Coordinates of C-alpha atoms and ligand atoms in Angstrom, one line a residue:
M1 CA -23.9 14.5 7.4
N2 CA -23.9 11.1 7.3
S3 CA -20.7 9.8 8.5
S4 CA -21.2 6.0 6.5
S5 CA -21.1 8.3 3.1
P6 CA -17.5 8.1 0.7
I7 CA -15.1 11.0 0.9
R8 CA -14.1 12.6 -2.2
L9 CA -11.4 13.8 -2.1
Q10 CA -10.9 17.4 -3.9
T11 CA -9.5 20.6 -4.5
G12 CA -8.4 22.0 -0.4
D13 CA -7.6 18.8 0.6
A14 CA -4.0 17.8 1.5
L15 CA -2.2 14.8 2.8
I16 CA 0.1 15.3 5.9
A17 CA 2.4 12.1 5.7
V18 CA 4.2 12.1 10.2
D19 CA 7.6 11.4 10.4
V20 CA 7.9 8.0 8.0
Q21 CA 11.3 8.1 9.0
N22 CA 13.6 4.6 9.1
D23 CA 14.2 5.5 12.8
F24 CA 11.1 4.8 13.6
L25 CA 10.0 1.6 11.6
P26 CA 11.5 -1.5 13.5
G27 CA 15.2 -1.9 13.6
G28 CA 15.3 1.7 14.1
S29 CA 16.3 3.4 16.8
L30 CA 13.3 4.8 18.6
A31 CA 11.1 1.8 16.4
V32 CA 7.6 2.6 16.8
P33 CA 6.0 -1.8 17.3
E34 CA 5.0 -2.5 13.7
G35 CA 5.4 1.3 12.7
D36 CA 6.4 -0.3 9.0
A37 CA 2.9 -1.6 9.0
V38 CA 2.1 2.2 7.6
V39 CA 3.8 2.1 5.0
P40 CA 1.7 0.2 2.7
A41 CA -1.7 2.0 4.4
L42 CA 0.0 5.2 3.7
N43 CA 0.8 4.6 -0.4
R44 CA -2.8 4.1 -0.9
Y45 CA -3.8 7.2 0.1
L46 CA -0.6 8.6 -1.4
A47 CA -1.9 7.1 -5.2
A48 CA -5.3 8.7 -4.7
F49 CA -3.8 12.0 -3.8
A50 CA -1.5 12.0 -6.6
A51 CA -4.5 10.8 -8.8
R52 CA -6.0 14.1 -8.3
A53 CA -2.6 16.2 -7.9
L54 CA -3.6 17.3 -4.7
P55 CA -0.8 18.2 -2.3
V56 CA 1.2 16.4 -0.5
Y57 CA 3.2 17.2 2.6
A58 CA 6.0 15.3 5.0
T59 CA 7.3 15.6 8.3
R60 CA 10.1 14.3 9.2
D61 CA 12.6 15.6 13.0
W62 CA 15.6 16.8 11.7
H63 CA 17.8 16.4 15.2
P64 CA 22.0 18.1 15.5
A65 CA 23.6 15.2 17.0
K66 CA 23.3 16.8 20.3
H67 CA 19.5 17.5 20.7
C68 CA 17.5 18.4 24.2
S69 CA 15.0 15.5 23.0
F70 CA 18.2 13.0 23.3
K71 CA 18.6 10.9 26.9
A72 CA 22.3 12.5 26.9
Q73 CA 21.1 16.1 26.9
G74 CA 18.1 15.1 29.2
G75 CA 16.0 14.3 27.8
I76 CA 13.7 11.4 27.4
W77 CA 14.9 9.4 23.6
P78 CA 17.6 7.5 22.9
P79 CA 19.7 9.2 19.5
H80 CA 17.0 9.3 16.3
C81 CA 16.6 10.5 13.2
I82 CA 20.0 12.6 13.1
A83 CA 19.4 14.8 10.4
A84 CA 21.2 13.7 7.2
T85 CA 21.6 9.9 8.9
P86 CA 19.7 7.2 7.1
G87 CA 17.7 6.8 10.0
A88 CA 16.3 10.1 9.2
E89 CA 15.3 9.6 5.8
F90 CA 12.4 8.6 5.1
A91 CA 10.8 4.7 4.6
L92 CA 12.3 3.9 1.4
A93 CA 9.1 2.4 0.4
L94 CA 7.0 5.3 1.0
A95 CA 5.9 6.5 -2.1
L96 CA 6.2 10.3 -1.5
P97 CA 5.3 12.6 -4.9
E98 CA 8.5 14.2 -6.8
T99 CA 5.9 17.2 -5.4
A100 CA 5.7 16.0 -1.9
A101 CA 6.5 19.8 0.2
I102 CA 9.0 18.3 2.8
V103 CA 8.7 19.9 6.4
S104 CA 11.5 19.4 8.9
K105 CA 11.5 20.4 12.8
A106 CA 13.3 20.5 15.7
A107 CA 16.3 20.9 14.0
T108 CA 18.0 23.0 16.2
P109 CA 20.1 22.0 19.9
E110 CA 17.5 23.5 22.0
A111 CA 14.0 23.8 20.2
D112 CA 12.4 20.2 20.2
S113 CA 8.5 19.7 18.5
Y114 CA 6.5 16.2 18.0
S115 CA 4.0 18.6 15.7
G116 CA 5.3 19.9 12.0
F117 CA 3.5 23.4 12.8
G118 CA 5.7 23.8 15.5
G119 CA 8.1 26.4 14.9
T120 CA 8.0 25.4 10.5
D121 CA 6.4 26.9 8.1
L122 CA 3.9 24.0 7.6
A123 CA 0.9 26.7 8.6
A124 CA 1.8 29.5 6.1
R125 CA 2.4 26.9 3.0
L126 CA -1.2 25.1 3.5
H127 CA -2.4 28.3 3.9
A128 CA -1.0 29.3 0.9
G129 CA -1.7 26.4 -1.1
G130 CA -5.5 26.6 -0.4
V131 CA -5.7 23.5 2.0
R132 CA -8.6 23.8 4.0
R133 CA -8.9 19.9 5.1
L134 CA -6.3 17.2 6.2
F135 CA -6.2 13.4 5.9
I136 CA -3.1 13.3 8.4
G137 CA -1.5 9.5 9.3
G138 CA 2.1 8.2 10.3
L139 CA 4.1 7.8 13.2
A140 CA 4.1 7.5 16.2
T141 CA -0.4 8.2 17.0
D142 CA 0.5 9.4 20.8
Y143 CA 3.0 11.5 19.4
C144 CA 4.0 13.5 16.6
V145 CA 0.6 13.0 14.9
L146 CA -1.4 13.9 17.8
N147 CA 0.9 17.2 18.4
T148 CA 0.2 17.2 14.6
V149 CA -3.7 17.0 15.1
R150 CA -4.5 19.4 17.6
D151 CA -2.5 22.1 16.5
A152 CA -4.5 21.3 12.7
L153 CA -7.5 21.5 14.6
A154 CA -6.6 24.3 16.8
G155 CA -5.3 26.4 13.1
G156 CA -9.3 26.0 11.8
F157 CA -8.4 22.9 9.3
A158 CA -10.9 19.8 9.5
V159 CA -8.8 17.2 10.1
L160 CA -9.5 13.6 8.5
L161 CA -7.4 10.9 11.1
L162 CA -5.7 8.0 9.0
A163 CA -6.8 5.3 11.5
D164 CA -5.4 3.0 9.3
A165 CA -2.2 4.5 8.6
I166 CA -0.9 5.1 12.1
R167 CA 0.8 3.0 15.2
A168 CA 1.2 3.9 18.6
V169 CA 4.7 3.5 21.0
D170 CA 2.5 3.2 23.8
V171 CA 5.4 4.3 26.3
K172 CA 2.6 3.4 28.8
A173 CA 0.0 0.9 28.2
G174 CA -3.1 2.4 26.1
D175 CA -1.1 6.2 25.1
G176 CA -2.2 5.2 22.3
A177 CA -5.9 4.5 22.6
R178 CA -5.8 7.9 25.1
A179 CA -4.6 9.9 22.2
L180 CA -7.1 8.8 19.6
G181 CA -10.0 9.3 21.8
E182 CA -8.8 13.0 22.5
M183 CA -8.3 13.6 18.5
Q184 CA -12.0 12.3 17.6
Q185 CA -13.0 14.5 21.1
R186 CA -11.1 17.2 19.7
G187 CA -13.3 17.3 16.0
A188 CA -10.5 14.8 14.3
R189 CA -12.9 12.5 12.6
P190 CA -11.4 9.0 11.9
I191 CA -11.0 7.2 8.1
R192 CA -10.2 4.4 6.2
Y193 CA -9.1 4.3 3.0
E194 CA -12.3 2.0 1.7
E195 CA -14.3 5.7 2.7
L196 CA -13.1 7.1 0.1
A197 CA -15.1 7.2 -3.1
P198 CA -13.8 5.6 -5.7
Ligands
ZN201 ZN1 12.6 13.5 17.3

């Protein structure tokens, strides 16, 4: 396949917006540098999917107050995305359609999951909807996007990675670039919005 040929959205495609939540945006408790840049970028894809009535899924961290990933419980992160708090809400400017399917993850104290597939019914919902190809973007490149892409590919989905709608935490310099390389090596194809057929 010619990688420069336009990408036509079609039946069997779905968009997954990964963890575009206030705590991961600038000003949030676990802010991703330039995390807010994914919002307008994702909105363009969301409009394209809406125009074709294609399904959209939005994953979210949905942690209890004493979650195992928080430092006080021995984890590595500050408290973030505590269920039903403002920090856990999707970015206000994210134009999710009414019909978007919400996928909550890591919602019990002892379980964490960077992947939208971990401990959720996401795979079953995608299969039930006849989804074969996933367009994945959101936050953060080197954690929840990476792990969601890994699981999607392992589960047999084709993955188009929205390279213009992801941002990395980069706890260690270069983490985001390494994650991008790994996702490509595993078979994800990075795309930009301009590559979509009009
Ligand atoms: Zn979390």
